[in-house]
PDB file of C-alpha atoms in Angstrom:
ATOM      1  CA  MET A 208      72.549 -87.444 -53.071  1.00  0.00           C
ATOM      2  CA  ALA A 209      70.606 -89.017 -56.492  1.00  0.00           C
ATOM      3  CA  LEU A 210      71.749 -85.289 -58.319  1.00  0.00           C
ATOM      4  CA  ARG A 211      75.636 -85.609 -57.118  1.00  0.00           C
ATOM      5  CA  ASN A 212      75.415 -89.274 -58.906  1.00  0.00           C
ATOM      6  CA  GLU A 213      73.746 -88.162 -61.962  1.00  0.00           C
ATOM      7  CA  LEU A 214      76.419 -84.912 -61.877  1.00  0.00           C
ATOM      8  CA  GLU A 215      78.538 -87.559 -61.508  1.00  0.00           C
ATOM      9  CA  TYR A 216      77.827 -89.575 -64.265  1.00  0.00           C
ATOM     10  CA  PHE A 217      78.026 -86.463 -65.980  1.00  0.00           C
ATOM     11  CA  PHE A 218      81.516 -84.738 -66.047  1.00  0.00           C
ATOM     12  CA  GLY A 219      82.610 -89.308 -66.261  1.00  0.00           C
ATOM     13  CA  ALA A 220      81.308 -88.669 -69.704  1.00  0.00           C
ATOM     14  CA  VAL A 221      82.679 -85.269 -69.719  1.00  0.00           C
ATOM     15  CA  ARG A 222      85.962 -86.062 -68.882  1.00  0.00           C
ATOM     16  CA  PHE A 223      86.386 -89.363 -70.801  1.00  0.00           C
ATOM     17  CA  PHE A 224      85.010 -88.087 -74.335  1.00  0.00           C
ATOM     18  CA  THR A 225      86.889 -84.704 -74.156  1.00  0.00           C
ATOM     19  CA  ARG A 226      89.727 -82.608 -73.143  1.00  0.00           C
ATOM     20  CA  LEU A 227      87.718 -80.505 -70.768  1.00  0.00           C
ATOM     21  CA  PRO A 228      88.901 -79.844 -67.362  1.00  0.00           C
ATOM     22  CA  VAL A 229      85.778 -81.815 -64.582  1.00  0.00           C
ATOM     23  CA  PRO A 230      85.533 -81.040 -60.966  1.00  0.00           C
ATOM     24  CA  ALA A 231      88.424 -82.574 -59.032  1.00  0.00           C
ATOM     25  CA  TRP A 232      85.491 -83.896 -56.908  1.00  0.00           C
ATOM     26  CA  VAL A 233      84.416 -87.163 -59.491  1.00  0.00           C
ATOM     27  CA  GLY A 234      86.290 -89.987 -59.409  1.00  0.00           C
ATOM     28  CA  HIS A 235      86.808 -92.807 -61.936  1.00  0.00           C
ATOM     29  CA  SER A 236      84.674 -94.988 -61.413  1.00  0.00           C
ATOM     30  CA  SER A 237      83.741 -97.763 -63.661  1.00  0.00           C
ATOM     31  CA  ASP A 238      80.299 -97.900 -62.547  1.00  0.00           C
ATOM     32  CA  ALA A 239      80.244 -94.401 -62.839  1.00  0.00           C
ATOM     33  CA  LEU A 240      81.517 -94.528 -66.199  1.00  0.00           C
ATOM     34  CA  GLU A 241      78.878 -97.326 -67.507  1.00  0.00           C
ATOM     35  CA  ARG A 242      75.975 -95.026 -66.378  1.00  0.00           C
ATOM     36  CA  SER A 243      77.167 -91.970 -68.568  1.00  0.00           C
ATOM     37  CA  SER A 244      75.509 -93.476 -71.540  1.00  0.00           C
ATOM     38  CA  ARG A 245      73.010 -91.161 -71.692  1.00  0.00           C
ATOM     39  CA  TYR A 246      74.477 -87.966 -71.426  1.00  0.00           C
ATOM     40  CA  PHE A 247      76.685 -88.821 -74.849  1.00  0.00           C
ATOM     41  CA  PRO A 248      74.111 -86.699 -76.158  1.00  0.00           C
ATOM     42  CA  ALA A 249      74.692 -83.421 -74.355  1.00  0.00           C
ATOM     43  CA  ILE A 250      78.358 -84.428 -74.936  1.00  0.00           C
ATOM     44  CA  GLY A 251      77.473 -83.636 -78.280  1.00  0.00           C
ATOM     45  CA  LEU A 252      75.622 -80.370 -77.764  1.00  0.00           C
ATOM     46  CA  ILE A 253      79.451 -79.317 -75.705  1.00  0.00           C
ATOM     47  CA  VAL A 254      81.350 -80.470 -77.607  1.00  0.00           C
ATOM     48  CA  GLY A 255      78.809 -78.492 -81.979  1.00  0.00           C
ATOM     49  CA  SER A 256      78.066 -74.862 -79.295  1.00  0.00           C
ATOM     50  CA  VAL A 257      82.177 -74.932 -79.099  1.00  0.00           C
ATOM     51  CA  ALA A 258      82.645 -75.642 -82.849  1.00  0.00           C
ATOM     52  CA  ALA A 259      78.923 -73.459 -83.297  1.00  0.00           C
ATOM     53  CA  LEU A 260      80.880 -70.477 -81.116  1.00  0.00           C
ATOM     54  CA  VAL A 261      84.319 -70.663 -83.441  1.00  0.00           C
ATOM     55  CA  LEU A 262      82.596 -70.266 -86.256  1.00  0.00           C
ATOM     56  CA  THR A 263      80.762 -67.961 -85.537  1.00  0.00           C
ATOM     57  CA  LEU A 264      83.668 -65.838 -84.210  1.00  0.00           C
ATOM     58  CA  GLY A 265      85.779 -66.895 -87.344  1.00  0.00           C
ATOM     59  CA  ASP A 266      83.039 -65.396 -89.186  1.00  0.00           C
ATOM     60  CA  LEU A 267      83.628 -62.580 -88.220  1.00  0.00           C
ATOM     61  CA  ILE A 268      87.031 -61.766 -89.592  1.00  0.00           C
ATOM     62  CA  TRP A 269      88.479 -64.802 -92.093  1.00  0.00           C
ATOM     63  CA  PRO A 270      86.459 -66.085 -94.863  1.00  0.00           C
ATOM     64  CA  LYS A 271      84.121 -69.262 -94.396  1.00  0.00           C
ATOM     65  CA  THR A 272      86.881 -71.880 -96.155  1.00  0.00           C
ATOM     66  CA  LEU A 273      88.976 -70.233 -93.502  1.00  0.00           C
ATOM     67  CA  ALA A 274      86.310 -69.311 -89.991  1.00  0.00           C
ATOM     68  CA  VAL A 275      84.896 -74.156 -90.785  1.00  0.00           C
ATOM     69  CA  LEU A 276      88.687 -74.784 -90.402  1.00  0.00           C
ATOM     70  CA  ALA A 277      88.947 -73.750 -87.495  1.00  0.00           C
ATOM     71  CA  SER A 278      85.515 -74.961 -86.559  1.00  0.00           C
ATOM     72  CA  MET A 279      86.902 -78.780 -87.707  1.00  0.00           C
ATOM     73  CA  ALA A 280      90.149 -77.722 -85.459  1.00  0.00           C
ATOM     74  CA  SER A 281      88.771 -76.535 -82.291  1.00  0.00           C
ATOM     75  CA  THR A 282      86.867 -79.922 -82.345  1.00  0.00           C
ATOM     76  CA  LEU A 283      89.545 -82.169 -83.129  1.00  0.00           C
ATOM     77  CA  TYR A 284      90.868 -80.279 -79.934  1.00  0.00           C
ATOM     78  CA  VAL A 285      88.418 -80.963 -78.134  1.00  0.00           C
ATOM     79  CA  THR A 286      88.324 -84.508 -78.133  1.00  0.00           C
ATOM     80  CA  GLY A 287      91.667 -85.265 -78.397  1.00  0.00           C
ATOM     81  CA  ALA A 288      90.873 -86.547 -81.821  1.00  0.00           C
ATOM     82  CA  PHE A 289      88.817 -89.383 -80.072  1.00  0.00           C
ATOM     83  CA  HIS A 290      85.612 -90.744 -82.478  1.00  0.00           C
ATOM     84  CA  GLU A 291      88.591 -89.774 -85.866  1.00  0.00           C
ATOM     85  CA  ASP A 292      90.184 -92.886 -84.261  1.00  0.00           C
ATOM     86  CA  GLY A 293      88.090 -94.773 -83.994  1.00  0.00           C
ATOM     87  CA  TRP A 294      86.936 -93.828 -88.202  1.00  0.00           C
ATOM     88  CA  SER A 295      90.872 -94.896 -89.347  1.00  0.00           C
ATOM     89  CA  ASP A 296      91.034 -98.275 -86.390  1.00  0.00           C
ATOM     90  CA  MET A 297      87.771 -99.536 -88.363  1.00  0.00           C
ATOM     91  CA  VAL A 298      87.990 -98.509 -91.982  1.00  0.00           C
ATOM     92  CA  ASP A 299      91.646 -99.980 -90.880  1.00  0.00           C
ATOM     93  CA  GLY A 300      90.044-103.352 -89.173  1.00  0.00           C
ATOM     94  CA  PHE A 301      87.133-104.755 -91.812  1.00  0.00           C
ATOM     95  CA  GLY A 302      89.012-102.885 -94.600  1.00  0.00           C
ATOM     96  CA  GLY A 303      91.928-105.732 -93.530  1.00  0.00           C
ATOM     97  CA  GLY A 304      91.192-108.349 -91.633  1.00  0.00           C
ATOM     98  CA  TRP A 305      88.240-111.037 -93.053  1.00  0.00           C
ATOM     99  CA  GLU A 306      87.485-113.459 -89.467  1.00  0.00           C
ATOM    100  CA  LYS A 307      86.545-111.399 -86.784  1.00  0.00           C
ATOM    101  CA  PRO A 308      90.047-113.201 -85.092  1.00  0.00           C
ATOM    102  CA  GLN A 309      91.960-111.135 -87.734  1.00  0.00           C
ATOM    103  CA  ILE A 310      89.677-107.470 -87.415  1.00  0.00           C
ATOM    104  CA  LEU A 311      90.317-107.201 -83.606  1.00  0.00           C
ATOM    105  CA  ALA A 312      93.667-107.386 -83.701  1.00  0.00           C
ATOM    106  CA  ILE A 313      94.063-104.986 -86.842  1.00  0.00           C
ATOM    107  CA  MET A 314      91.981-102.789 -84.910  1.00  0.00           C
ATOM    108  CA  LYS A 315      94.290-102.565 -81.669  1.00  0.00           C
ATOM    109  CA  ASP A 316      96.985-101.443 -83.141  1.00  0.00           C
ATOM    110  CA  SER A 317      98.259 -98.609 -82.751  1.00  0.00           C
ATOM    111  CA  ARG A 318      99.758 -97.648 -86.227  1.00  0.00           C
ATOM    112  CA  ILE A 319      97.387 -96.736 -89.168  1.00  0.00           C
ATOM    113  CA  GLY A 320      97.740 -97.574 -91.519  1.00  0.00           C
ATOM    114  CA  SER A 321      96.492 -97.336 -95.129  1.00  0.00           C
ATOM    115  CA  PHE A 322      92.586 -97.812 -96.270  1.00  0.00           C
ATOM    116  CA  GLY A 323      92.179 -96.040 -92.206  1.00  0.00           C
ATOM    117  CA  ALA A 324      95.059 -93.207 -93.279  1.00  0.00           C
ATOM    118  CA  VAL A 325      92.716 -92.721 -96.645  1.00  0.00           C
ATOM    119  CA  ALA A 326      88.813 -93.119 -95.213  1.00  0.00           C
ATOM    120  CA  LEU A 327      89.847 -90.210 -91.699  1.00  0.00           C
ATOM    121  CA  ILE A 328      91.604 -87.996 -95.427  1.00  0.00           C
ATOM    122  CA  VAL A 329      88.246 -89.087 -96.743  1.00  0.00           C
ATOM    123  CA  LEU A 330      86.023 -88.370 -94.052  1.00  0.00           C
ATOM    124  CA  LEU A 331      87.234 -84.969 -93.491  1.00  0.00           C
ATOM    125  CA  LEU A 332      87.419 -82.999 -96.155  1.00  0.00           C
ATOM    126  CA  ALA A 333      84.152 -84.531 -97.239  1.00  0.00           C
ATOM    127  CA  LYS A 334      82.380 -82.989 -93.754  1.00  0.00           C
ATOM    128  CA  PHE A 335      84.758 -79.546 -94.291  1.00  0.00           C
ATOM    129  CA  CYS A 336      83.585 -79.900 -97.620  1.00  0.00           C
ATOM    130  CA  ALA A 337      79.851 -80.480 -96.579  1.00  0.00           C
ATOM    131  CA  GLN A 338      79.779 -77.931 -94.002  1.00  0.00           C
ATOM    132  CA  LEU A 339      80.669 -75.064 -97.130  1.00  0.00           C
ATOM    133  CA  GLU A 340      77.747 -75.537 -98.181  1.00  0.00           C
ATOM    134  CA  ILE A 341      75.621 -74.900 -96.056  1.00  0.00           C
ATOM    135  CA  ASP A 342      74.564 -72.196 -94.910  1.00  0.00           C
ATOM    136  CA  VAL A 343      76.032 -69.852 -92.483  1.00  0.00           C
ATOM    137  CA  ALA A 344      73.190 -68.874 -91.291  1.00  0.00           C
ATOM    138  CA  LEU A 345      72.627 -71.905 -90.178  1.00  0.00           C
ATOM    139  CA  LEU A 346      75.979 -73.723 -89.873  1.00  0.00           C
ATOM    140  CA  PRO A 347      76.153 -73.493 -86.491  1.00  0.00           C
ATOM    141  CA  LEU A 348      72.865 -74.758 -85.598  1.00  0.00           C
ATOM    142  CA  SER A 349      73.688 -77.238 -87.456  1.00  0.00           C
ATOM    143  CA  LEU A 350      76.917 -78.005 -85.643  1.00  0.00           C
ATOM    144  CA  ILE A 351      75.436 -79.109 -82.467  1.00  0.00           C
ATOM    145  CA  ALA A 352      72.279 -81.173 -84.377  1.00  0.00           C
ATOM    146  CA  GLY A 353      74.962 -82.673 -86.308  1.00  0.00           C
ATOM    147  CA  HIS A 354      77.027 -83.124 -82.710  1.00  0.00           C
ATOM    148  CA  SER A 355      74.133 -84.568 -80.603  1.00  0.00           C
ATOM    149  CA  LEU A 356      72.626 -86.891 -82.781  1.00  0.00           C
ATOM    150  CA  SER A 357      75.472 -88.485 -84.274  1.00  0.00           C
ATOM    151  CA  ARG A 358      76.343 -89.159 -80.869  1.00  0.00           C
ATOM    152  CA  LEU A 359      72.885 -90.326 -80.017  1.00  0.00           C
ATOM    153  CA  CYS A 360      73.396 -92.838 -83.532  1.00  0.00           C
ATOM    154  CA  ALA A 361      76.676 -94.330 -81.020  1.00  0.00           C
ATOM    155  CA  VAL A 362      74.120 -94.165 -78.244  1.00  0.00           C
ATOM    156  CA  SER A 363      72.181 -96.739 -79.596  1.00  0.00           C
ATOM    157  CA  LEU A 364      74.565 -99.495 -80.746  1.00  0.00           C
ATOM    158  CA  LEU A 365      74.328-100.219 -77.198  1.00  0.00           C
ATOM    159  CA  GLY A 366      71.516-100.876 -76.482  1.00  0.00           C
ATOM    160  CA  THR A 367      70.948-103.804 -80.389  1.00  0.00           C
ATOM    161  CA  LEU A 368      74.838-105.370 -79.913  1.00  0.00           C
ATOM    162  CA  ASP A 369      77.144-106.078 -77.629  1.00  0.00           C
ATOM    163  CA  TYR A 370      80.557-105.762 -76.648  1.00  0.00           C
ATOM    164  CA  VAL A 371      83.220-108.545 -78.686  1.00  0.00           C
ATOM    165  CA  ARG A 372      86.604-107.660 -76.414  1.00  0.00           C
ATOM    166  CA  ASP A 373      86.929-109.017 -72.504  1.00  0.00           C
ATOM    167  CA  GLU A 374      88.934-105.546 -72.439  1.00  0.00           C
ATOM    168  CA  GLY A 375      89.605-101.943 -73.891  1.00  0.00           C
ATOM    169  CA  LYS A 376      89.298 -98.523 -73.449  1.00  0.00           C
ATOM    170  CA  SER A 377      85.371 -98.445 -74.255  1.00  0.00           C
ATOM    171  CA  LYS A 378      84.242-101.871 -71.441  1.00  0.00           C
ATOM    172  CA  PRO A 379      83.479 -99.494 -69.347  1.00  0.00           C
ATOM    173  CA  LEU A 380      80.367 -98.509 -71.493  1.00  0.00           C
ATOM    174  CA  ALA A 381      79.853-102.631 -72.830  1.00  0.00           C
ATOM    175  CA  THR A 382      76.622-102.095 -71.214  1.00  0.00           C
ATOM    176  CA  ARG A 383      72.694-103.405 -72.817  1.00  0.00           C
ATOM    177  CA  ILE A 384      71.429 -98.907 -71.856  1.00  0.00           C
ATOM    178  CA  GLY A 385      68.124 -99.347 -70.985  1.00  0.00           C
ATOM    179  CA  ARG A 386      64.705 -97.219 -72.165  1.00  0.00           C
ATOM    180  CA  GLY A 387      64.026 -94.521 -70.302  1.00  0.00           C
ATOM    181  CA  GLU A 388      68.692 -93.893 -70.296  1.00  0.00           C
ATOM    182  CA  LEU A 389      68.046 -94.143 -73.810  1.00  0.00           C
ATOM    183  CA  ALA A 390      65.070 -92.951 -74.542  1.00  0.00           C
ATOM    184  CA  PHE A 391      66.809 -89.176 -71.677  1.00  0.00           C
ATOM    185  CA  ALA A 392      69.650 -89.092 -74.700  1.00  0.00           C
ATOM    186  CA  ALA A 393      67.005 -89.294 -77.335  1.00  0.00           C
ATOM    187  CA  LEU A 394      65.429 -86.170 -75.868  1.00  0.00           C
ATOM    188  CA  THR A 395      68.436 -84.741 -75.179  1.00  0.00           C
ATOM    189  CA  ALA A 396      70.010 -85.248 -79.439  1.00  0.00           C
ATOM    190  CA  LEU A 397      66.864 -84.040 -80.663  1.00  0.00           C
ATOM    191  CA  LEU A 398      65.852 -80.510 -78.996  1.00  0.00           C
ATOM    192  CA  PRO A 399      68.512 -79.046 -81.394  1.00  0.00           C
ATOM    193  CA  LEU A 400      66.428 -80.187 -84.449  1.00  0.00           C
ATOM    194  CA  LEU A 401      63.951 -78.367 -82.929  1.00  0.00           C
ATOM    195  CA  LEU A 402      65.938 -75.963 -84.126  1.00  0.00           C
ATOM    196  CA  LEU A 403      66.149 -76.243 -88.345  1.00  0.00           C
ATOM    197  CA  PRO A 404      64.303 -76.033 -90.988  1.00  0.00           C
ATOM    198  CA  PRO A 405      62.264 -79.709 -91.213  1.00  0.00           C
ATOM    199  CA  PRO A 406      62.147 -80.625 -94.516  1.00  0.00           C
ATOM    200  CA  GLN A 407      65.562 -81.074 -94.548  1.00  0.00           C
ATOM    201  CA  VAL A 408      66.413 -81.452 -90.602  1.00  0.00           C
ATOM    202  CA  LEU A 409      63.925 -85.026 -91.831  1.00  0.00           C
ATOM    203  CA  ILE A 410      66.444 -85.673 -94.476  1.00  0.00           C
ATOM    204  CA  GLY A 411      69.384 -84.745 -92.452  1.00  0.00           C
ATOM    205  CA  VAL A 412      68.057 -87.723 -89.634  1.00  0.00           C
ATOM    206  CA  VAL A 413      67.522 -89.671 -92.163  1.00  0.00           C
ATOM    207  CA  PHE A 414      70.299 -90.586 -93.324  1.00  0.00           C
ATOM    208  CA  ALA A 415      72.105 -90.102 -90.023  1.00  0.00           C
ATOM    209  CA  VAL A 416      70.341 -93.389 -89.346  1.00  0.00           C
ATOM    210  CA  LEU A 417      71.041 -95.513 -92.627  1.00  0.00           C
ATOM    211  CA  ALA A 418      74.442 -94.937 -92.043  1.00  0.00           C
ATOM    212  CA  THR A 419      73.514 -95.876 -88.539  1.00  0.00           C
ATOM    213  CA  LEU A 420      72.286 -98.859 -89.173  1.00  0.00           C
ATOM    214  CA  TRP A 421      74.946 -99.831 -92.870  1.00  0.00           C
ATOM    215  CA  LEU A 422      77.404 -99.915 -90.199  1.00  0.00           C
ATOM    216  CA  ALA A 423      75.499-101.603 -87.057  1.00  0.00           C
ATOM    217  CA  ARG A 424      74.799-104.839 -90.312  1.00  0.00           C
ATOM    218  CA  MET A 425      77.999-105.135 -90.931  1.00  0.00           C
ATOM    219  CA  PHE A 426      79.750-104.999 -87.369  1.00  0.00           C
ATOM    220  CA  LYS A 427      77.083-107.822 -86.101  1.00  0.00           C
ATOM    221  CA  ARG A 428      77.435-109.829 -89.377  1.00  0.00           C
ATOM    222  CA  ARG A 429      82.155-109.593 -89.076  1.00  0.00           C
ATOM    223  CA  ILE A 430      83.045-109.312 -85.537  1.00  0.00           C
ATOM    224  CA  GLY A 431      79.291-110.112 -83.277  1.00  0.00           C
ATOM    225  CA  GLY A 432      79.012-106.838 -82.232  1.00  0.00           C
ATOM    226  CA  TYR A 433      80.743-103.841 -81.040  1.00  0.00           C
ATOM    227  CA  THR A 434      83.978-102.258 -79.828  1.00  0.00           C
ATOM    228  CA  GLY A 435      85.209 -98.427 -79.136  1.00  0.00           C
ATOM    229  CA  ASP A 436      86.462 -98.240 -82.426  1.00  0.00           C
ATOM    230  CA  CYS A 437      82.807 -98.810 -83.802  1.00  0.00           C
ATOM    231  CA  LEU A 438      81.242 -96.399 -81.377  1.00  0.00           C
ATOM    232  CA  GLY A 439      83.890 -93.727 -82.434  1.00  0.00           C
ATOM    233  CA  ALA A 440      83.081 -94.833 -86.690  1.00  0.00           C
ATOM    234  CA  THR A 441      79.420 -94.862 -86.346  1.00  0.00           C
ATOM    235  CA  GLN A 442      79.887 -91.040 -84.926  1.00  0.00           C
ATOM    236  CA  GLN A 443      82.160 -89.997 -87.672  1.00  0.00           C
ATOM    237  CA  LEU A 444      80.064 -91.573 -90.348  1.00  0.00           C
ATOM    238  CA  SER A 445      76.571 -90.240 -88.930  1.00  0.00           C
ATOM    239  CA  GLU A 446      77.919 -87.167 -88.702  1.00  0.00           C
ATOM    240  CA  VAL A 447      78.316 -86.405 -92.257  1.00  0.00           C
ATOM    241  CA  ALA A 448      75.432 -87.927 -93.007  1.00  0.00           C
ATOM    242  CA  PHE A 449      72.968 -85.830 -91.546  1.00  0.00           C
ATOM    243  CA  TYR A 450      75.205 -82.799 -93.447  1.00  0.00           C
ATOM    244  CA  PHE A 451      74.729 -84.180 -96.977  1.00  0.00           C
ATOM    245  CA  GLY A 452      71.030 -84.928 -95.647  1.00  0.00           C
ATOM    246  CA  LEU A 453      70.896 -81.340 -94.870  1.00  0.00           C
ATOM    247  CA  LEU A 454      72.198 -80.835 -98.277  1.00  0.00           C
ATOM    248  CA  CYS A 455      70.161 -82.492-100.010  1.00  0.00           C
ATOM    249  CA  LYS A 456      68.225 -80.809-103.222  1.00  0.00           C
ATOM    250  CA  PHE A 457      64.962 -82.499-103.031  1.00  0.00           C
ATOM    251  CA  SER A 458      64.969 -81.359 -99.181  1.00  0.00           C
TER     252      SER A 458
END
């Protein structure tokens, strides 16, 4: 029974954060989704593995630029651009709003504004350029590590901030993650890091953590906590920050 429950939590996270199919017996319990936060980095392992596979296959037949582009497109398809949407909404809200109610209202608007559009273009371009610069031999593992670590960064907000909406698409996730669950999530995220060169990966982790701390401080100061869009934005920025850290010349 315990194993079945854990599988339900895992597949619930897969269904919520990706377009991948899950077994028919998996229910739609909000309680199960609430307990699935420990598996968010595992979703990153899956998405990162898809990206790595597409990159590896694409590199066999195309120049690296096209292989990287195909890899990025695969993650956008698998996730439905879920986190990218959160990033653009967050930037729209915090860029165009001053008070908490205004910021939340802008983020809830399904239309993308000028702040969000520009931020999304810059983010995707930064991700594309960074992946082009990473050694092709290290890039597949870097993608897996980046996707899992960045989701751990997003999960960390569940343990430090409060959910600030009365309702929303991430309301079922609005819970304080326990220490054991956070430790499991951290272990999942950190395993692929062990396969990368230690000096480079250390700087990458530091950059990802700094990006997360900066966003968390802004969320706390401006709206008193986080929303689903804030989680998506944290995942996106910390992922890019990780790639930038890997590329530091002193790493």
